[in-house]
Amino acid sequence: MKHVIWLLLFGVFSPGFSQDNLRSFLLVGIEFTERVASKYTEPMTEGIVYGLTGGWYNSAKVLEPWDIRVSIVSNGSFVPSEKETFLIDIRDIPNLNIAQNDSGIAQIPTILGGDTELQFIATRDGEQFEFTAPEGIGLIDLNLLPNAFLQLKIGLPKSTELGVRYFPKLNIDDIGLEIWGLGIQHQISDWIPPLQDSKIAISGAVAYTTLLGEYNFVTDGFVTGNNQKIDAKLDSWLFELIGSTKNPVFNIYGGLGYVLGKSSVQLEGTYVIETNTETLSFTDPFEVRNTVEGLRANIGASVTVKWFGINLDYTVQGFNNLSLGLNFKIK
């Protein structure tokens, strides 16, 4: 069950990231460890930020005042192949070597990549510590980074619709996470006389989604300490112009918009490494921040029969996205 949660909602805290593999780099300093962590996590946080913008709408026609639609939305962001690995250069780190590699440069998986047997050897006051490079969560074959949540929309007066999405805080083993978001959509075409009675609707939408998560891991190996955990916060903003047909049953829709997002991944707690001659101690070692922005365009189709509907759309953006929605209308 734990790995299902990783894969579906919060791969940022995969076991490869959270256990000894990354913490062991503290032997050679916080600055280098933070550099590795940034390259390692950046593709995942970027993919999640883009993925959280999916599924906010399936029509430019807003609900009638006080009508309600409840949806189950699932998104899948396609992982570009270049996001599966990154190069690490340790030639400027005098007390770190790569086993069976004299070049000082190696390719290791990002968190979206696969397994690795690459070994590092850190030397501290003549004492050697050997550890494996961080591993990915194995999305290479699937090539898809999914997420899912519940979404509710309610029609308001003045051709406006309010949306709320939510995944309640869930704690499984050492993992905790939640998703929530708020969006508003306004039907511009209702204010344009030539379009008021046409079969085309045009809307503008603004939406915000955030994902909060934490991973508390067991202290083991040569890195000891207390209260060791990772906290993460990912925020995404969507600004979109939407167009659609407004037929009773089958409709097509599309949008052109812009994504703004940011992420913060913090390594918290105390980390202690005992060598033959000294004790290294770190408290709340670092925070990795990334930002995301870019254009997006999507196209989709929906089918509605009485109170039930289904929609599917594809979005071209930094991480292309496929979104599926099951929609239940309540008067």
Tab-separated table of C-alpha atoms in Angstrom:
chain	number	residue	atom	x	y	z
A	1	MET	CA	0.000	0.000	0.000
A	2	LYS	CA	2.847	2.350	0.833
A	3	HIS	CA	4.347	2.119	-2.642
A	4	VAL	CA	0.941	2.680	-4.242
A	5	ILE	CA	0.711	5.990	-2.388
A	6	TRP	CA	4.246	6.883	-3.522
A	7	LEU	CA	3.404	6.225	-7.121
A	8	LEU	CA	-0.035	7.756	-7.283
A	9	LEU	CA	0.401	10.901	-5.269
A	10	PHE	CA	3.742	11.716	-3.793
A	11	GLY	CA	6.806	10.133	-5.317
A	12	VAL	CA	8.887	13.035	-3.974
A	13	PHE	CA	9.473	10.949	-0.873
A	14	SER	CA	10.424	7.667	-2.509
A	15	PRO	CA	12.425	5.276	-0.348
A	16	GLY	CA	15.493	5.812	-2.520
A	17	PHE	CA	15.479	9.479	-1.591
A	18	SER	CA	14.557	9.307	2.018
A	19	GLN	CA	16.869	6.658	3.418
A	20	ASP	CA	20.653	6.484	3.770
A	21	ASN	CA	21.477	7.192	0.122
A	22	LEU	CA	21.062	10.957	0.242
A	23	ARG	CA	21.779	11.519	3.933
A	24	SER	CA	25.165	9.875	3.486
A	25	PHE	CA	26.339	12.744	1.298
A	26	LEU	CA	26.359	14.875	4.466
A	27	LEU	CA	29.770	13.335	5.068
A	28	VAL	CA	31.199	15.719	2.456
A	29	GLY	CA	29.131	18.777	3.401
A	30	ILE	CA	25.694	20.338	3.294
A	31	GLU	CA	26.338	22.391	0.145
A	32	PHE	CA	27.129	19.352	-2.021
A	33	THR	CA	24.281	17.318	-0.517
A	34	GLU	CA	21.853	20.124	-1.333
A	35	ARG	CA	23.199	20.287	-4.902
A	36	VAL	CA	22.564	16.548	-5.399
A	37	ALA	CA	19.122	16.766	-3.771
A	38	SER	CA	18.116	19.635	-6.063
A	39	LYS	CA	19.014	17.759	-9.258
A	40	TYR	CA	17.501	14.571	-7.909
A	41	THR	CA	14.085	15.984	-6.939
A	42	GLU	CA	13.614	18.735	-9.535
A	43	PRO	CA	11.970	16.549	-12.254
A	44	MET	CA	9.451	15.148	-9.764
A	45	THR	CA	8.439	18.498	-8.309
A	46	GLU	CA	8.188	19.995	-11.805
A	47	GLY	CA	6.022	17.102	-12.994
A	48	ILE	CA	3.702	17.305	-9.989
A	49	VAL	CA	3.280	21.088	-10.335
A	50	TYR	CA	2.246	20.656	-13.970
A	51	GLY	CA	0.054	17.675	-13.121
A	52	LEU	CA	-1.855	19.550	-10.428
A	53	THR	CA	-3.130	22.020	-13.056
A	54	GLY	CA	-4.968	19.270	-14.946
A	55	GLY	CA	-8.677	18.560	-14.745
A	56	TRP	CA	-9.890	21.947	-13.585
A	57	TYR	CA	-12.540	22.196	-16.311
A	58	ASN	CA	-14.350	20.150	-18.957
A	59	SER	CA	-16.408	22.924	-20.533
A	60	ALA	CA	-16.380	26.672	-21.039
A	61	LYS	CA	-20.087	26.704	-20.143
A	62	VAL	CA	-20.439	27.229	-16.394
A	63	LEU	CA	-23.059	25.607	-14.197
A	64	GLU	CA	-26.390	27.280	-13.617
A	65	PRO	CA	-26.604	29.108	-10.259
A	66	TRP	CA	-26.500	26.678	-7.315
A	67	ASP	CA	-26.158	23.561	-9.482
A	68	ILE	CA	-23.429	21.260	-8.163
A	69	ARG	CA	-21.085	18.856	-9.950
A	70	VAL	CA	-18.909	16.357	-8.066
A	71	SER	CA	-15.990	14.844	-9.985
A	72	ILE	CA	-13.339	12.209	-9.540
A	73	VAL	CA	-10.318	13.511	-11.452
A	74	SER	CA	-7.179	11.592	-12.342
A	75	ASN	CA	-4.153	13.053	-14.129
A	76	GLY	CA	-1.126	11.411	-15.685
A	77	SER	CA	1.931	13.518	-16.551
A	78	PHE	CA	4.213	11.933	-19.164
A	79	VAL	CA	7.862	11.868	-18.078
A	80	PRO	CA	10.376	13.087	-20.695
A	81	SER	CA	13.302	10.678	-21.053
A	82	GLU	CA	15.831	13.412	-20.257
A	83	LYS	CA	14.245	13.786	-16.801
A	84	GLU	CA	15.140	10.216	-15.751
A	85	THR	CA	18.867	10.743	-15.069
A	86	PHE	CA	21.362	13.504	-14.353
A	87	LEU	CA	25.140	13.864	-14.377
A	88	ILE	CA	27.013	14.319	-11.137
A	89	ASP	CA	30.517	15.832	-11.132
A	90	ILE	CA	32.552	15.236	-7.977
A	91	ARG	CA	35.940	16.414	-9.263
A	92	ASP	CA	35.745	19.463	-6.990
A	93	ILE	CA	34.958	17.294	-3.920
A	94	PRO	CA	38.357	16.059	-2.654
A	95	ASN	CA	37.071	13.515	-0.114
A	96	LEU	CA	34.507	11.784	-2.358
A	97	ASN	CA	35.127	9.148	-5.039
A	98	ILE	CA	33.021	7.013	-7.334
A	99	ALA	CA	33.809	3.296	-7.074
A	100	GLN	CA	35.315	1.879	-10.285
A	101	ASN	CA	35.120	5.263	-11.992
A	102	ASP	CA	38.201	7.460	-12.223
A	103	SER	CA	36.619	10.205	-14.341
A	104	GLY	CA	34.819	11.841	-11.413
A	105	ILE	CA	31.625	12.131	-13.473
A	106	ALA	CA	28.743	9.669	-13.340
A	107	GLN	CA	25.137	9.424	-14.464
A	108	ILE	CA	22.646	8.547	-11.733
A	109	PRO	CA	18.845	8.287	-11.669
A	110	THR	CA	16.628	11.191	-10.736
A	111	ILE	CA	13.716	10.336	-8.491
A	112	LEU	CA	11.749	9.518	-11.675
A	113	GLY	CA	14.405	7.069	-12.887
A	114	GLY	CA	15.196	3.472	-12.021
A	115	ASP	CA	17.659	1.434	-10.007
A	116	THR	CA	21.405	1.931	-9.800
A	117	GLU	CA	24.392	0.047	-8.424
A	118	LEU	CA	26.653	3.097	-8.449
A	119	GLN	CA	28.729	3.272	-5.269
A	120	PHE	CA	30.310	6.328	-3.640
A	121	ILE	CA	33.226	6.276	-1.212
A	122	ALA	CA	33.541	9.179	1.226
A	123	THR	CA	36.765	9.598	3.182
A	124	ARG	CA	36.881	11.394	6.502
A	125	ASP	CA	40.152	11.582	8.476
A	126	GLY	CA	41.397	8.440	6.756
A	127	GLU	CA	38.208	6.479	7.470
A	128	GLN	CA	36.120	5.320	4.471
A	129	PHE	CA	32.328	5.173	4.237
A	130	GLU	CA	30.742	3.456	1.222
A	131	PHE	CA	27.138	3.971	0.130
A	132	THR	CA	24.921	3.553	-2.933
A	133	ALA	CA	23.677	6.473	-5.039
A	134	PRO	CA	20.013	7.467	-4.607
A	135	GLU	CA	17.609	5.400	-6.721
A	136	GLY	CA	14.429	6.356	-8.564
A	137	ILE	CA	10.911	5.057	-8.081
A	138	GLY	CA	11.005	3.131	-11.358
A	139	LEU	CA	8.761	5.116	-13.716
A	140	ILE	CA	10.885	4.296	-16.771
A	141	ASP	CA	8.567	1.559	-18.081
A	142	LEU	CA	5.331	3.280	-17.052
A	143	ASN	CA	6.556	6.726	-18.196
A	144	LEU	CA	3.646	8.307	-16.342
A	145	LEU	CA	3.447	10.354	-13.140
A	146	PRO	CA	-0.155	10.133	-11.850
A	147	ASN	CA	-2.239	11.987	-9.257
A	148	ALA	CA	-5.908	11.941	-8.261
A	149	PHE	CA	-8.396	13.892	-6.156
A	150	LEU	CA	-12.049	14.769	-5.587
A	151	GLN	CA	-13.416	17.983	-7.056
A	152	LEU	CA	-16.620	19.927	-6.447
A	153	LYS	CA	-18.005	22.786	-8.534
A	154	ILE	CA	-20.967	25.010	-7.789
A	155	GLY	CA	-22.678	27.484	-10.090
A	156	LEU	CA	-22.914	31.078	-8.870
A	157	PRO	CA	-24.845	34.103	-10.130
A	158	LYS	CA	-23.369	36.331	-12.854
A	159	SER	CA	-22.156	33.433	-15.071
A	160	THR	CA	-19.570	32.310	-12.536
A	161	GLU	CA	-18.532	28.913	-11.199
A	162	LEU	CA	-16.525	28.105	-8.070
A	163	GLY	CA	-14.432	24.945	-7.836
A	164	VAL	CA	-12.835	23.167	-4.885
A	165	ARG	CA	-10.597	20.115	-5.062
A	166	TYR	CA	-9.482	18.045	-2.104
A	167	PHE	CA	-7.658	14.911	-1.084
A	168	PRO	CA	-7.991	14.607	2.720
A	169	LYS	CA	-4.856	14.278	4.823
A	170	LEU	CA	-3.809	10.665	4.732
A	171	ASN	CA	-1.251	9.003	6.970
A	172	ILE	CA	0.036	5.561	5.993
A	173	ASP	CA	3.059	4.160	7.792
A	174	ASP	CA	5.531	7.068	7.833
A	175	ILE	CA	3.870	9.078	5.060
A	176	GLY	CA	1.387	11.942	5.358
A	177	LEU	CA	-0.035	14.022	2.530
A	178	GLU	CA	-2.983	16.110	1.408
A	179	ILE	CA	-4.110	18.068	-1.667
A	180	TRP	CA	-6.459	21.014	-1.838
A	181	GLY	CA	-7.233	23.706	-4.352
A	182	LEU	CA	-9.579	26.541	-5.257
A	183	GLY	CA	-10.596	27.791	-8.701
A	184	ILE	CA	-12.997	30.260	-10.267
A	185	GLN	CA	-14.356	30.305	-13.820
A	186	HIS	CA	-16.343	33.080	-15.495
A	187	GLN	CA	-18.259	32.703	-18.762
A	188	ILE	CA	-17.146	35.733	-20.794
A	189	SER	CA	-19.347	34.888	-23.769
A	190	ASP	CA	-22.482	35.691	-21.743
A	191	TRP	CA	-21.452	39.351	-22.000
A	192	ILE	CA	-20.836	39.268	-25.775
A	193	PRO	CA	-24.184	39.630	-27.633
A	194	PRO	CA	-23.201	37.677	-30.799
A	195	LEU	CA	-22.192	34.684	-28.633
A	196	GLN	CA	-25.014	34.691	-26.102
A	197	ASP	CA	-27.294	32.447	-28.148
A	198	SER	CA	-24.612	30.622	-30.127
A	199	LYS	CA	-23.367	27.062	-29.744
A	200	ILE	CA	-19.983	28.312	-28.510
A	201	ALA	CA	-18.986	29.355	-24.987
A	202	ILE	CA	-15.848	31.202	-23.896
A	203	SER	CA	-14.615	31.440	-20.319
A	204	GLY	CA	-11.658	32.604	-18.291
A	205	ALA	CA	-10.377	30.630	-15.307
A	206	VAL	CA	-7.890	31.054	-12.460
A	207	ALA	CA	-7.054	28.108	-10.199
A	208	TYR	CA	-4.670	27.316	-7.348
A	209	THR	CA	-3.692	23.842	-6.108
A	210	THR	CA	-1.299	22.869	-3.328
A	211	LEU	CA	0.126	19.539	-2.217
A	212	LEU	CA	1.493	19.129	1.318
A	213	GLY	CA	3.393	16.067	2.430
A	214	GLU	CA	5.864	14.675	4.907
A	215	TYR	CA	7.899	11.539	5.329
A	216	ASN	CA	9.267	10.431	8.707
A	217	PHE	CA	12.000	7.858	8.252
A	218	VAL	CA	13.687	5.380	10.528
A	219	THR	CA	17.177	6.309	11.659
A	220	ASP	CA	19.607	3.562	10.678
A	221	GLY	CA	22.995	2.986	9.081
A	222	PHE	CA	25.960	5.179	10.011
A	223	VAL	CA	23.755	8.316	10.016
A	224	THR	CA	21.953	8.561	13.364
A	225	GLY	CA	19.952	11.375	14.954
A	226	ASN	CA	16.412	12.358	15.912
A	227	ASN	CA	13.156	13.561	14.315
A	228	GLN	CA	14.467	13.002	10.795
A	229	LYS	CA	11.881	13.778	8.168
A	230	ILE	CA	11.208	15.478	4.866
A	231	ASP	CA	8.557	18.172	4.532
A	232	ALA	CA	7.383	19.314	1.119
A	233	LYS	CA	4.997	21.906	-0.251
A	234	LEU	CA	4.159	22.249	-3.946
A	235	ASP	CA	2.004	25.096	-5.269
A	236	SER	CA	0.596	25.548	-8.779
A	237	TRP	CA	-1.303	28.434	-10.374
A	238	LEU	CA	-3.265	28.136	-13.611
A	239	PHE	CA	-4.481	31.038	-15.762
A	240	GLU	CA	-6.589	29.808	-18.687
A	241	LEU	CA	-8.789	30.984	-21.564
A	242	ILE	CA	-11.309	28.244	-22.390
A	243	GLY	CA	-13.569	27.580	-25.357
A	244	SER	CA	-16.151	24.838	-25.908
A	245	THR	CA	-19.310	23.818	-27.665
A	246	LYS	CA	-22.461	23.710	-25.542
A	247	ASN	CA	-24.525	20.808	-26.828
A	248	PRO	CA	-26.762	18.653	-24.601
A	249	VAL	CA	-24.725	15.424	-24.816
A	250	PHE	CA	-21.397	15.556	-26.681
A	251	ASN	CA	-19.013	18.509	-26.547
A	252	ILE	CA	-15.463	19.394	-27.375
A	253	TYR	CA	-13.429	21.897	-25.387
A	254	GLY	CA	-9.966	23.370	-25.283
A	255	GLY	CA	-7.873	25.987	-23.579
A	256	LEU	CA	-4.764	28.095	-23.779
A	257	GLY	CA	-3.112	29.132	-20.550
A	258	TYR	CA	-0.079	29.695	-18.378
A	259	VAL	CA	1.285	27.740	-15.418
A	260	LEU	CA	3.187	29.213	-12.472
A	261	GLY	CA	4.442	26.988	-9.686
A	262	LYS	CA	6.971	26.535	-6.946
A	263	SER	CA	8.105	23.767	-4.645
A	264	SER	CA	9.922	23.461	-1.353
A	265	VAL	CA	11.476	20.226	-0.066
A	266	GLN	CA	13.051	20.462	3.404
A	267	LEU	CA	15.312	17.959	5.140
A	268	GLU	CA	14.566	18.391	8.844
A	269	GLY	CA	15.775	16.909	12.117
A	270	THR	CA	19.211	16.172	13.553
A	271	TYR	CA	21.762	14.055	11.677
A	272	VAL	CA	24.803	12.651	13.464
A	273	ILE	CA	27.754	10.827	11.902
A	274	GLU	CA	30.422	9.321	14.158
A	275	THR	CA	33.947	8.902	12.747
A	276	ASN	CA	37.091	7.669	14.448
A	277	THR	CA	38.166	11.205	15.321
A	278	GLU	CA	35.083	13.439	15.383
A	279	THR	CA	31.307	13.718	15.539
A	280	LEU	CA	29.547	15.498	12.684
A	281	SER	CA	26.170	16.957	13.606
A	282	PHE	CA	23.601	18.734	11.398
A	283	THR	CA	20.245	20.257	12.341
A	284	ASP	CA	17.616	20.959	9.656
A	285	PRO	CA	20.390	20.731	7.032
A	286	PHE	CA	18.788	22.334	3.982
A	287	GLU	CA	15.772	23.283	1.883
A	288	VAL	CA	15.569	22.730	-1.875
A	289	ARG	CA	13.419	25.212	-3.798
A	290	ASN	CA	12.360	25.013	-7.454
A	291	THR	CA	10.132	27.166	-9.654
A	292	VAL	CA	8.102	26.202	-12.720
A	293	GLU	CA	6.456	28.339	-15.385
A	294	GLY	CA	5.336	27.866	-18.956
A	295	LEU	CA	2.570	27.947	-21.539
A	296	ARG	CA	0.055	25.143	-21.912
A	297	ALA	CA	-2.629	24.201	-24.451
A	298	ASN	CA	-5.172	21.417	-24.258
A	299	ILE	CA	-8.039	19.816	-26.145
A	300	GLY	CA	-10.664	17.388	-24.915
A	301	ALA	CA	-14.140	15.940	-25.266
A	302	SER	CA	-16.984	15.216	-22.863
A	303	VAL	CA	-20.164	13.166	-22.890
A	304	THR	CA	-23.060	13.904	-20.525
A	305	VAL	CA	-26.183	11.786	-20.089
A	306	LYS	CA	-28.649	13.169	-17.554
A	307	TRP	CA	-26.747	13.432	-14.254
A	308	PHE	CA	-23.587	11.553	-15.281
A	309	GLY	CA	-20.717	12.646	-17.496
A	310	ILE	CA	-17.218	11.620	-18.511
A	311	ASN	CA	-14.447	13.703	-20.037
A	312	LEU	CA	-10.953	13.135	-21.384
A	313	ASP	CA	-8.384	15.736	-22.439
A	314	TYR	CA	-4.723	16.039	-23.392
A	315	THR	CA	-2.488	18.973	-22.463
A	316	VAL	CA	0.762	20.030	-24.101
A	317	GLN	CA	3.054	21.672	-21.529
A	318	GLY	CA	6.375	21.124	-19.722
A	319	PHE	CA	5.166	17.646	-18.724
A	320	ASN	CA	2.376	16.695	-21.153
A	321	ASN	CA	-0.706	15.566	-19.277
A	322	LEU	CA	-3.673	13.234	-19.821
A	323	SER	CA	-6.721	13.920	-17.647
A	324	LEU	CA	-9.818	11.767	-17.065
A	325	GLY	CA	-12.879	12.932	-15.146
A	326	LEU	CA	-16.012	11.172	-13.915
A	327	ASN	CA	-18.686	13.778	-13.221
A	328	PHE	CA	-21.896	13.600	-11.192
A	329	LYS	CA	-24.327	16.496	-11.404
A	330	ILE	CA	-26.541	17.386	-8.441
A	331	LYS	CA	-29.381	19.876	-8.759
